[in-house]
């Protein structure tokens, strides 16, 4: 029998489809207020870009009139938004390049003021501070005013978040090496960091009674453990589960970052017991069975907010909420995936094979067991057999292979998390996130995620990052300032085994 909420959600979706179809037909048949409505991106020439930019990007007021200049008409912001949305991907790159290059900082004025500042160093402090303030003002890109005004119109903040997502894609894909594009990204990030500061965010608990649109977005945005159906979603916001999101007044109905929590007796060591357990779907929570909070999924929903700190604040706010609801709760831990471990391991095995050092990774006894379990001859071919083996999930079905590979993969994974670095910090992005927050790398779990995705990404291994609340500030400072990873005896023991076997 289908539950009433599901029937209601289905009917709501049908109504939305009908309304959307009617609106689409109406827009095709009419020209609203003389504005052109684009159903698909169009190609625009350079002249069109120059005209729109010259019209909507106002000159930077002089220093003396900076607080007296009237704001530009709201139509400028709306015209810019409509024009940008009408462009295809290639023209957006040209448009953003022209915006950032031709409407950025007035370098000539900045140079003149910099020389003047040097000349005033022997003057009184008031004169020096005034010249510094002038210089600071002239370092403002001309387009920053436009971005500020766009943020004040309806839908403007969401537009700018999406605009920065486009800029980040341009930078990551190397579609442009322009330093002006990178400067535009820095300006956008700075503005968004101000607008999305933690004091302006609202913590919202998502339940089965939340609006259907929010539940749908929670399902769509789940990036760690995909939601399979409505029953699965109902389980994740039901008894012994909590789901929280940060929202912002400027983007109503849009969860910005979402955290899923399991309330358990002990710290969980496998994800299947959390996302595939439906026994308590309709049960009442027993407070006596709730001793731990497990953060098993955190997803940022807006690509344009990359680098804007939201997730760490969300975890801290949720901890306070849970402590208020369950004063006796003392165990807070993540159950985290390890994306990138399998691909890193394949690269490591290839490197050792190329250097003729394959025997260094495993002990002689372990290599013999791998050879026997895979019917491989000794030497280089055994390395190839191991690479092929971990590239599939076949070994999971063999108790013997699983037993042989467990100590090998566990210590390799421990080293990947603890020892592999980028600029001195953890190479693994999930590890870096939790370590920055002050968590302890607490426990590696074998056969923790046996889903195809879990096996492909991390050979089925997951890790707990435990939050000891009295130590998180100290741990965070150690990591950020001295690049020290705080880890448990289990993790350090596995790291020591890896170093001993690999001659590090």
CSV table of C-alpha atoms in Angstrom, one decimal:
chain,number,residue,atom,x,y,z
A,1,UNK,CA,0.0,0.0,0.0
A,2,UNK,CA,1.4,3.4,-1.0
A,3,UNK,CA,1.7,5.9,1.9
A,4,UNK,CA,-0.3,9.2,1.8
A,5,UNK,CA,2.8,11.4,1.7
A,6,UNK,CA,4.0,9.6,-1.4
A,7,UNK,CA,0.6,10.0,-3.1
A,8,UNK,CA,0.6,13.6,-2.2
A,9,UNK,CA,4.1,14.1,-3.6
A,10,UNK,CA,3.2,12.4,-6.8
A,11,UNK,CA,0.1,14.6,-7.3
A,12,UNK,CA,2.2,17.7,-6.5
A,13,UNK,CA,4.7,16.7,-9.2
A,14,UNK,CA,1.9,16.2,-11.7
A,15,UNK,CA,0.5,19.6,-11.0
A,16,UNK,CA,4.0,21.1,-11.3
A,17,UNK,CA,4.5,19.4,-14.7
A,18,UNK,CA,1.1,20.8,-15.9
A,19,UNK,CA,1.9,24.3,-14.8
A,20,UNK,CA,5.3,24.2,-16.4
A,21,UNK,CA,3.8,23.1,-19.7
A,22,UNK,CA,1.2,25.8,-19.6
A,23,UNK,CA,3.9,28.5,-18.8
A,24,UNK,CA,6.2,27.2,-21.5
A,25,UNK,CA,3.4,27.4,-24.1
A,26,UNK,CA,2.5,30.9,-22.9
A,27,UNK,CA,6.1,32.2,-23.2
A,28,UNK,CA,6.4,30.8,-26.7
A,29,UNK,CA,3.2,32.6,-27.8
A,30,UNK,CA,3.9,36.0,-26.3
A,31,UNK,CA,6.5,38.7,-26.0
A,32,UNK,CA,6.4,39.9,-22.4
A,33,UNK,CA,7.1,43.6,-21.8
A,34,UNK,CA,9.1,43.8,-25.0
A,35,UNK,CA,11.8,41.5,-23.5
A,36,UNK,CA,13.2,38.7,-25.5
A,37,UNK,CA,12.9,35.3,-23.9
A,38,UNK,CA,15.5,32.7,-24.9
A,39,UNK,CA,14.5,29.1,-24.9
A,40,UNK,CA,18.1,28.1,-25.7
A,41,UNK,CA,21.6,29.7,-25.7
A,42,UNK,CA,22.4,31.9,-28.6
A,43,UNK,CA,25.7,33.1,-30.1
A,44,UNK,CA,26.5,36.7,-29.5
A,45,UNK,CA,29.1,38.8,-31.2
A,46,UNK,CA,31.8,40.8,-29.5
A,47,UNK,CA,30.0,44.1,-30.3
A,48,UNK,CA,26.9,42.9,-28.4
A,49,UNK,CA,29.0,42.1,-25.4
A,50,UNK,CA,30.8,45.4,-25.4
A,51,UNK,CA,27.4,47.3,-25.7
A,52,UNK,CA,25.8,45.5,-22.7
A,53,UNK,CA,28.9,45.9,-20.5
A,54,UNK,CA,29.4,49.5,-21.4
A,55,UNK,CA,25.8,50.2,-20.4
A,56,UNK,CA,25.5,48.2,-17.2
A,57,UNK,CA,28.9,48.4,-15.6
A,58,UNK,CA,29.0,51.9,-14.1
A,59,UNK,CA,32.3,53.8,-13.8
A,60,UNK,CA,33.8,53.7,-10.3
A,61,UNK,CA,32.8,57.0,-8.5
A,62,UNK,CA,35.7,59.3,-7.5
A,63,UNK,CA,37.0,58.9,-4.0
A,64,UNK,CA,35.3,62.1,-2.9
A,65,UNK,CA,31.9,61.1,-4.3
A,66,UNK,CA,32.0,57.4,-3.3
A,67,UNK,CA,29.2,57.7,-0.7
A,68,UNK,CA,27.1,60.2,-2.7
A,69,UNK,CA,26.6,58.5,-6.0
A,70,UNK,CA,23.1,57.3,-6.7
A,71,UNK,CA,22.7,53.6,-7.3
A,72,UNK,CA,22.2,52.5,-10.9
A,73,UNK,CA,18.7,51.4,-12.0
A,74,UNK,CA,17.8,47.8,-11.1
A,75,UNK,CA,17.2,47.2,-14.8
A,76,UNK,CA,21.0,47.2,-15.3
A,77,UNK,CA,21.4,44.1,-13.1
A,78,UNK,CA,18.4,42.4,-14.6
A,79,UNK,CA,19.7,43.1,-18.2
A,80,UNK,CA,23.1,41.7,-17.3
A,81,UNK,CA,21.5,38.5,-15.8
A,82,UNK,CA,19.2,37.9,-18.8
A,83,UNK,CA,22.1,38.6,-21.3
A,84,UNK,CA,24.5,36.2,-19.5
A,85,UNK,CA,21.9,33.4,-19.3
A,86,UNK,CA,21.3,33.7,-23.0
A,87,UNK,CA,24.9,32.9,-23.9
A,88,UNK,CA,26.3,29.5,-24.8
A,89,UNK,CA,29.3,28.1,-23.0
A,90,UNK,CA,31.9,29.5,-25.4
A,91,UNK,CA,30.4,33.0,-25.4
A,92,UNK,CA,30.2,33.0,-21.6
A,93,UNK,CA,33.9,32.5,-21.5
A,94,UNK,CA,34.5,35.5,-23.8
A,95,UNK,CA,32.0,37.6,-21.9
A,96,UNK,CA,33.6,36.9,-18.5
A,97,UNK,CA,37.1,37.5,-20.0
A,98,UNK,CA,36.0,40.9,-21.3
A,99,UNK,CA,34.2,41.8,-18.1
A,100,UNK,CA,37.2,40.9,-15.9
A,101,UNK,CA,39.8,42.4,-18.2
A,102,UNK,CA,38.2,45.6,-19.4
A,103,UNK,CA,36.2,46.5,-16.2
A,104,UNK,CA,38.6,45.6,-13.5
A,105,UNK,CA,41.1,47.7,-11.5
A,106,UNK,CA,42.4,50.9,-13.0
A,107,UNK,CA,46.1,50.0,-12.8
A,108,UNK,CA,47.3,53.4,-13.8
A,109,UNK,CA,45.5,55.1,-10.9
A,110,UNK,CA,46.8,52.4,-8.5
A,111,UNK,CA,50.4,52.9,-9.7
A,112,UNK,CA,50.1,56.7,-9.2
A,113,UNK,CA,48.7,56.3,-5.7
A,114,UNK,CA,51.4,53.8,-4.8
A,115,UNK,CA,54.1,56.3,-5.7
A,116,UNK,CA,52.2,59.0,-3.7
A,117,UNK,CA,52.0,56.7,-0.7
A,118,UNK,CA,55.8,56.2,-0.8
A,119,UNK,CA,56.3,60.0,-1.0
A,120,UNK,CA,54.1,60.5,2.1
A,121,UNK,CA,56.0,58.2,4.4
A,122,UNK,CA,57.6,61.1,6.1
A,123,UNK,CA,54.4,63.0,6.5
A,124,UNK,CA,52.0,62.9,9.5
A,125,UNK,CA,50.0,59.7,10.2
A,126,UNK,CA,46.7,61.2,9.2
A,127,UNK,CA,48.0,61.9,5.6
A,128,UNK,CA,49.4,58.4,5.3
A,129,UNK,CA,46.2,56.8,6.4
A,130,UNK,CA,44.2,58.9,3.9
A,131,UNK,CA,46.4,58.0,1.0
A,132,UNK,CA,46.2,54.3,2.0
A,133,UNK,CA,42.4,54.5,2.1
A,134,UNK,CA,42.5,56.1,-1.4
A,135,UNK,CA,44.7,53.3,-2.6
A,136,UNK,CA,42.5,50.7,-1.0
A,137,UNK,CA,39.4,52.2,-2.7
A,138,UNK,CA,41.1,52.3,-6.2
A,139,UNK,CA,42.1,48.6,-5.9
A,140,UNK,CA,38.4,47.8,-6.1
A,141,UNK,CA,37.5,46.3,-9.5
A,142,UNK,CA,35.0,48.3,-11.4
A,143,UNK,CA,32.8,45.3,-11.9
A,144,UNK,CA,32.5,44.7,-8.1
A,145,UNK,CA,29.9,47.4,-7.9
A,146,UNK,CA,27.8,45.6,-10.5
A,147,UNK,CA,28.1,42.3,-8.6
A,148,UNK,CA,27.0,44.1,-5.4
A,149,UNK,CA,23.9,45.5,-7.1
A,150,UNK,CA,23.0,42.1,-8.7
A,151,UNK,CA,23.0,40.6,-5.2
A,152,UNK,CA,20.2,43.0,-4.2
A,153,UNK,CA,17.7,42.0,-6.9
A,154,UNK,CA,15.4,38.9,-6.7
A,155,UNK,CA,17.4,35.8,-7.6
A,156,UNK,CA,20.6,37.8,-7.8
A,157,UNK,CA,22.6,35.9,-5.1
A,158,UNK,CA,21.7,32.5,-6.7
A,159,UNK,CA,22.8,34.0,-10.1
A,160,UNK,CA,26.2,35.0,-8.7
A,161,UNK,CA,26.7,31.6,-7.0
A,162,UNK,CA,26.1,29.9,-10.4
A,163,UNK,CA,28.3,32.5,-12.1
A,164,UNK,CA,31.2,31.6,-9.8
A,165,UNK,CA,30.5,27.9,-10.6
A,166,UNK,CA,31.1,28.8,-14.3
A,167,UNK,CA,34.3,30.7,-13.4
A,168,UNK,CA,35.6,27.8,-11.4
A,169,UNK,CA,34.9,25.4,-14.3
A,170,UNK,CA,36.8,27.7,-16.6
A,171,UNK,CA,39.8,27.7,-14.3
A,172,UNK,CA,39.8,24.0,-13.5
A,173,UNK,CA,39.4,23.0,-17.2
A,174,UNK,CA,42.1,25.5,-18.2
A,175,UNK,CA,39.8,27.0,-20.8
A,176,UNK,CA,41.5,30.3,-19.9
A,177,UNK,CA,44.8,31.1,-18.3
A,178,UNK,CA,43.8,34.7,-17.9
A,179,UNK,CA,44.9,36.2,-14.5
A,180,UNK,CA,41.9,38.5,-14.8
A,181,UNK,CA,39.5,35.5,-14.6
A,182,UNK,CA,41.3,34.3,-11.5
A,183,UNK,CA,41.0,37.8,-10.0
A,184,UNK,CA,37.2,37.7,-10.8
A,185,UNK,CA,37.0,34.4,-9.0
A,186,UNK,CA,38.8,35.9,-5.9
A,187,UNK,CA,36.4,38.9,-5.9
A,188,UNK,CA,33.3,36.6,-6.1
A,189,UNK,CA,34.6,34.3,-3.4
A,190,UNK,CA,35.3,37.2,-1.1
A,191,UNK,CA,31.7,38.6,-1.6
A,192,UNK,CA,30.1,35.2,-1.2
A,193,UNK,CA,32.1,34.6,2.0
A,194,UNK,CA,30.6,37.8,3.4
A,195,UNK,CA,27.1,37.1,2.3
A,196,UNK,CA,27.2,33.4,3.5
A,197,UNK,CA,28.9,34.0,6.8
A,198,UNK,CA,27.7,31.6,9.5
A,199,UNK,CA,25.7,34.4,11.3
A,200,UNK,CA,23.5,34.8,8.3
A,201,UNK,CA,22.8,31.1,7.8
A,202,UNK,CA,19.7,29.3,9.2
A,203,UNK,CA,20.0,25.7,10.6
A,204,UNK,CA,17.0,23.7,9.4
A,205,UNK,CA,16.2,20.1,10.4
A,206,UNK,CA,14.7,18.2,7.5
A,207,UNK,CA,11.9,15.8,8.4
A,208,UNK,CA,9.3,13.8,6.5
A,209,UNK,CA,6.9,16.7,7.1
A,210,UNK,CA,9.3,19.2,5.4
A,211,UNK,CA,8.1,20.6,2.0
A,212,UNK,CA,8.2,18.2,-0.8
A,213,UNK,CA,10.5,20.4,-2.9
A,214,UNK,CA,13.1,20.4,0.0
A,215,UNK,CA,12.9,16.6,0.3
A,216,UNK,CA,13.4,16.2,-3.5
A,217,UNK,CA,16.4,18.5,-3.4
A,218,UNK,CA,17.9,16.6,-0.4
A,219,UNK,CA,17.5,13.4,-2.4
A,220,UNK,CA,19.0,14.9,-5.6
A,221,UNK,CA,22.0,16.6,-3.9
A,222,UNK,CA,23.0,13.5,-1.9
A,223,UNK,CA,26.5,12.9,-3.3
A,224,UNK,CA,28.0,10.3,-0.9
A,225,UNK,CA,25.3,7.5,-0.6
A,226,UNK,CA,22.7,8.0,-3.4
A,227,UNK,CA,19.1,7.9,-2.3
A,228,UNK,CA,17.3,5.0,-4.0
A,229,UNK,CA,13.7,5.8,-3.6
A,230,UNK,CA,11.1,7.6,-1.4
A,231,UNK,CA,11.2,4.9,1.2
A,232,UNK,CA,15.0,5.2,1.5
A,233,UNK,CA,14.6,9.0,1.9
A,234,UNK,CA,11.9,8.5,4.5
A,235,UNK,CA,14.3,6.3,6.5
A,236,UNK,CA,17.1,8.9,6.4
A,237,UNK,CA,14.9,11.5,8.0
A,238,UNK,CA,13.0,9.2,10.3
A,239,UNK,CA,13.6,7.6,13.7
A,240,UNK,CA,17.3,7.2,14.8
A,241,UNK,CA,18.3,9.5,12.0
A,242,UNK,CA,18.7,13.3,11.6
A,243,UNK,CA,19.1,15.4,8.6
A,244,UNK,CA,20.2,19.1,8.8
A,245,UNK,CA,20.8,21.8,6.3
A,246,UNK,CA,22.0,25.3,6.2
A,247,UNK,CA,19.7,27.7,4.3
A,248,UNK,CA,20.0,31.4,3.4
A,249,UNK,CA,17.3,34.1,3.2
A,250,UNK,CA,18.6,35.1,-0.3
A,251,UNK,CA,18.1,31.6,-1.7
A,252,UNK,CA,14.8,30.4,-0.2
A,253,UNK,CA,14.1,26.7,-0.7
A,254,UNK,CA,17.7,25.9,-1.5
A,255,UNK,CA,19.7,23.8,1.0
A,256,UNK,CA,23.3,24.9,0.8
A,257,UNK,CA,25.0,22.1,2.6
A,258,UNK,CA,23.4,19.0,4.0
A,259,UNK,CA,24.5,16.7,6.8
A,260,UNK,CA,23.0,13.2,7.5
A,261,UNK,CA,23.4,11.8,11.0
A,262,UNK,CA,22.7,8.3,12.4
A,263,UNK,CA,21.9,8.0,16.1
A,264,UNK,CA,23.4,4.7,17.3
A,265,UNK,CA,24.5,2.8,20.4
A,266,UNK,CA,28.2,2.6,19.4
A,267,UNK,CA,30.4,4.2,16.7
A,268,UNK,CA,29.4,2.4,13.4
A,269,UNK,CA,32.0,0.5,11.4
A,270,UNK,CA,30.0,-0.1,8.2
A,271,UNK,CA,27.6,2.0,6.1
A,272,UNK,CA,25.2,-0.8,5.2
A,273,UNK,CA,23.9,-0.9,8.7
A,274,UNK,CA,23.0,2.8,8.3
A,275,UNK,CA,21.7,3.3,4.8
A,276,UNK,CA,20.1,-0.1,4.3
A,277,UNK,CA,18.6,-0.8,7.7
A,278,UNK,CA,14.8,-0.3,7.6
A,279,UNK,CA,13.8,-2.2,10.7
A,280,UNK,CA,13.2,1.0,12.7
A,281,UNK,CA,11.3,2.9,9.9
A,282,UNK,CA,8.1,3.1,12.0
A,283,UNK,CA,9.5,2.6,15.5
A,284,UNK,CA,9.7,5.0,18.4
A,285,UNK,CA,13.2,6.2,19.4
A,286,UNK,CA,14.6,4.7,22.6
A,287,UNK,CA,16.8,7.3,24.2
A,288,UNK,CA,18.7,4.6,26.1
A,289,UNK,CA,19.9,3.2,22.7
A,290,UNK,CA,21.3,6.5,21.6
A,291,UNK,CA,24.9,7.0,22.7
A,292,UNK,CA,26.6,8.1,19.5
A,293,UNK,CA,26.1,10.5,16.6
A,294,UNK,CA,27.5,9.3,13.3
A,295,UNK,CA,28.0,11.9,10.5
A,296,UNK,CA,27.8,9.6,7.5
A,297,UNK,CA,27.2,12.1,4.7
A,298,UNK,CA,27.9,15.7,4.2
A,299,UNK,CA,27.2,17.3,0.8
A,300,UNK,CA,27.7,20.8,-0.5
A,301,UNK,CA,25.0,21.6,-3.0
A,302,UNK,CA,26.3,24.7,-4.7
A,303,UNK,CA,29.5,24.4,-6.8
A,304,UNK,CA,29.8,28.2,-6.7
A,305,UNK,CA,30.3,28.2,-2.9
A,306,UNK,CA,33.5,26.1,-3.1
A,307,UNK,CA,36.0,27.4,-0.7
A,308,UNK,CA,33.4,29.2,1.4
A,309,UNK,CA,33.5,27.5,4.8
A,310,UNK,CA,30.1,26.0,5.5
A,311,UNK,CA,30.5,22.3,6.2
A,312,UNK,CA,32.7,22.7,9.3
A,313,UNK,CA,30.3,25.2,10.8
A,314,UNK,CA,27.3,22.9,10.1
A,315,UNK,CA,28.9,20.0,12.0
A,316,UNK,CA,29.6,22.2,15.0
A,317,UNK,CA,26.1,23.6,15.0
A,318,UNK,CA,24.6,20.1,14.7
A,319,UNK,CA,26.7,18.9,17.6
A,320,UNK,CA,25.2,21.6,19.8
A,321,UNK,CA,21.7,20.7,18.6
A,322,UNK,CA,22.3,17.0,19.4
A,323,UNK,CA,23.8,17.8,22.8
A,324,UNK,CA,20.7,19.9,23.6
A,325,UNK,CA,18.4,17.0,22.6
A,326,UNK,CA,20.6,14.2,24.1
A,327,UNK,CA,22.6,15.7,27.0
A,328,UNK,CA,24.1,12.3,27.8
A,329,UNK,CA,25.6,11.9,24.3
A,330,UNK,CA,29.4,11.9,24.3
A,331,UNK,CA,30.5,10.1,21.1
A,332,UNK,CA,30.6,12.1,17.9
A,333,UNK,CA,32.2,10.5,14.8
A,334,UNK,CA,32.1,10.5,11.1
A,335,UNK,CA,31.9,7.3,9.0
A,336,UNK,CA,33.6,8.6,5.9
A,337,UNK,CA,34.3,7.3,2.4
A,338,UNK,CA,37.9,7.3,1.1
A,339,UNK,CA,37.6,8.6,-2.5
A,340,UNK,CA,40.7,8.2,-4.5
A,341,UNK,CA,42.3,5.4,-2.6
A,342,UNK,CA,41.9,2.8,-5.3
A,343,UNK,CA,43.3,5.0,-8.0
A,344,UNK,CA,46.2,6.1,-5.8
A,345,UNK,CA,46.9,2.4,-5.1
A,346,UNK,CA,46.9,1.5,-8.8
A,347,UNK,CA,49.4,4.3,-9.4
A,348,UNK,CA,51.6,3.2,-6.6
A,349,UNK,CA,51.7,-0.4,-7.8
A,350,UNK,CA,52.5,0.7,-11.3
A,351,UNK,CA,55.3,2.9,-10.0
A,352,UNK,CA,56.8,0.1,-7.8
A,353,UNK,CA,56.5,-2.4,-10.8
A,354,UNK,CA,58.3,0.1,-13.1
A,355,UNK,CA,61.1,0.6,-10.5
A,356,UNK,CA,61.4,-3.1,-9.9
A,357,UNK,CA,60.4,-2.7,-6.3
A,358,UNK,CA,57.2,-4.6,-6.2
A,359,UNK,CA,58.5,-6.9,-3.5
A,360,UNK,CA,58.9,-4.0,-1.1
A,361,UNK,CA,55.2,-3.4,-0.7
A,362,UNK,CA,54.3,-6.8,0.7
A,363,UNK,CA,56.2,-9.3,2.8
A,364,UNK,CA,57.5,-12.5,1.2
A,365,UNK,CA,54.8,-14.5,2.9
A,366,UNK,CA,52.1,-12.1,1.7
A,367,UNK,CA,53.4,-12.3,-1.9
A,368,UNK,CA,53.4,-16.1,-1.7
A,369,UNK,CA,49.8,-16.0,-0.5
A,370,UNK,CA,48.8,-13.6,-3.3
A,371,UNK,CA,50.5,-15.8,-5.9
A,372,UNK,CA,48.8,-18.9,-4.6
A,373,UNK,CA,45.4,-17.3,-4.3
A,374,UNK,CA,45.6,-15.9,-7.9
A,375,UNK,CA,47.5,-18.8,-9.4
A,376,UNK,CA,50.2,-16.4,-10.5
A,377,UNK,CA,53.9,-17.1,-11.0
A,378,UNK,CA,56.3,-15.2,-8.7
A,379,UNK,CA,57.9,-11.9,-9.5
A,380,UNK,CA,56.6,-9.0,-11.6
A,381,UNK,CA,53.5,-10.9,-12.8
A,382,UNK,CA,52.3,-11.1,-9.2
A,383,UNK,CA,52.2,-7.3,-9.1
A,384,UNK,CA,50.2,-7.2,-12.2
A,385,UNK,CA,47.9,-9.9,-10.8
A,386,UNK,CA,47.4,-7.8,-7.7
A,387,UNK,CA,46.6,-4.7,-9.7
A,388,UNK,CA,44.0,-6.6,-11.8
A,389,UNK,CA,42.5,-8.1,-8.7
A,390,UNK,CA,41.9,-4.9,-6.8
A,391,UNK,CA,40.5,-3.3,-10.0
A,392,UNK,CA,37.5,-5.6,-9.7
A,393,UNK,CA,35.2,-6.7,-6.9
A,394,UNK,CA,35.8,-10.4,-7.6
A,395,UNK,CA,38.1,-10.8,-4.6
A,396,UNK,CA,35.3,-9.8,-2.2
A,397,UNK,CA,33.5,-13.1,-3.1
A,398,UNK,CA,36.4,-15.2,-2.0
A,399,UNK,CA,36.9,-15.6,1.7
A,400,UNK,CA,40.5,-16.6,1.1
A,401,UNK,CA,41.4,-13.6,-1.1
A,402,UNK,CA,39.7,-11.3,1.3
A,403,UNK,CA,41.7,-12.7,4.2
A,404,UNK,CA,45.0,-12.4,2.2
A,405,UNK,CA,44.3,-8.8,1.1
A,406,UNK,CA,43.0,-7.4,4.4
A,407,UNK,CA,46.3,-6.6,6.2
A,408,UNK,CA,47.8,-5.4,2.9
A,409,UNK,CA,45.1,-3.0,1.9
A,410,UNK,CA,44.5,-1.8,5.4
A,411,UNK,CA,48.1,-0.6,6.0
A,412,UNK,CA,48.2,0.9,2.4
A,413,UNK,CA,45.0,2.8,3.1
A,414,UNK,CA,46.3,4.0,6.4
A,415,UNK,CA,49.4,5.4,4.7
A,416,UNK,CA,47.3,7.0,2.0
A,417,UNK,CA,45.2,8.9,4.6
A,418,UNK,CA,48.0,9.7,7.0
A,419,UNK,CA,51.2,10.0,4.9
A,420,UNK,CA,50.2,11.1,1.4
A,421,UNK,CA,50.3,14.9,1.4
A,422,UNK,CA,49.7,17.9,-0.8
A,423,UNK,CA,51.6,21.0,0.3
A,424,UNK,CA,52.0,19.4,3.7
A,425,UNK,CA,48.3,18.6,4.2
A,426,UNK,CA,46.3,15.4,3.6
A,427,UNK,CA,46.0,14.5,0.0
A,428,UNK,CA,42.6,12.9,0.5
A,429,UNK,CA,40.0,15.8,0.5
A,430,UNK,CA,37.7,14.1,3.0
A,431,UNK,CA,40.6,13.6,5.5
A,432,UNK,CA,41.7,17.2,5.0
A,433,UNK,CA,38.2,18.4,5.7
A,434,UNK,CA,37.8,16.5,9.0
A,435,UNK,CA,41.4,17.2,10.2
A,436,UNK,CA,40.9,20.9,9.6
A,437,UNK,CA,37.9,20.7,11.8
A,438,UNK,CA,40.0,19.1,14.6
A,439,UNK,CA,38.9,15.5,14.4
A,440,UNK,CA,41.1,12.6,15.2
A,441,UNK,CA,41.8,9.9,12.5
A,442,UNK,CA,40.4,7.2,14.7
A,443,UNK,CA,39.7,3.9,13.0
A,444,UNK,CA,39.9,2.2,9.6
A,445,UNK,CA,37.1,-0.3,9.0
A,446,UNK,CA,37.4,-3.4,6.8
A,447,UNK,CA,34.4,-4.3,4.6
A,448,UNK,CA,32.7,-1.1,5.7
A,449,UNK,CA,31.2,-0.3,2.2
A,450,UNK,CA,30.7,-3.3,0.0
A,451,UNK,CA,28.6,-1.4,-2.6
A,452,UNK,CA,30.1,-1.3,-6.1
A,453,UNK,CA,30.9,2.3,-5.6
A,454,UNK,CA,32.6,1.7,-2.2
A,455,UNK,CA,34.7,-1.1,-3.6
A,456,UNK,CA,35.7,0.9,-6.7
A,457,UNK,CA,36.7,3.9,-4.7
A,458,UNK,CA,38.3,2.5,-1.6
A,459,UNK,CA,38.3,-1.3,-1.8
A,460,UNK,CA,35.4,-1.3,0.6
A,461,UNK,CA,37.3,0.5,3.4
A,462,UNK,CA,35.9,3.4,5.4
A,463,UNK,CA,37.3,5.5,8.2
A,464,UNK,CA,36.0,7.1,11.4
A,465,UNK,CA,37.1,10.6,12.1
A,466,UNK,CA,36.2,11.1,15.8
A,467,UNK,CA,35.4,14.4,17.3
A,468,UNK,CA,36.6,14.7,20.9
A,469,UNK,CA,35.0,18.0,21.7
A,470,UNK,CA,37.5,19.1,24.3
A,471,UNK,CA,40.4,18.6,21.8
A,472,UNK,CA,39.0,19.8,18.5
A,473,UNK,CA,40.4,23.3,18.8
A,474,UNK,CA,43.9,22.1,19.7
A,475,UNK,CA,43.9,19.5,17.0
A,476,UNK,CA,42.7,21.9,14.4
A,477,UNK,CA,45.5,24.4,15.3
A,478,UNK,CA,48.1,21.6,15.2
A,479,UNK,CA,47.0,20.5,11.7
A,480,UNK,CA,46.6,24.0,10.2
A,481,UNK,CA,49.7,25.6,11.7
A,482,UNK,CA,52.1,22.7,12.1
A,483,UNK,CA,50.5,20.1,9.6
A,484,UNK,CA,50.4,17.5,12.4
A,485,UNK,CA,47.8,14.7,11.9
A,486,UNK,CA,46.3,13.5,15.2
A,487,UNK,CA,45.6,9.7,14.9
A,488,UNK,CA,44.8,6.7,17.1
A,489,UNK,CA,47.0,3.8,17.9
A,490,UNK,CA,45.2,1.6,15.4
A,491,UNK,CA,46.0,4.1,12.5
A,492,UNK,CA,49.6,4.7,13.7
A,493,UNK,CA,50.2,1.0,14.0
A,494,UNK,CA,49.0,0.4,10.4
A,495,UNK,CA,51.2,3.3,9.2
A,496,UNK,CA,54.2,1.8,11.0
A,497,UNK,CA,53.6,-1.5,9.3
A,498,UNK,CA,53.5,0.2,5.9
A,499,UNK,CA,56.7,2.0,6.5
A,500,UNK,CA,58.4,-1.2,7.6
A,501,UNK,CA,57.3,-3.2,4.6
A,502,UNK,CA,57.9,-0.5,2.0
A,503,UNK,CA,61.3,0.5,3.4
A,504,UNK,CA,60.3,4.1,4.1
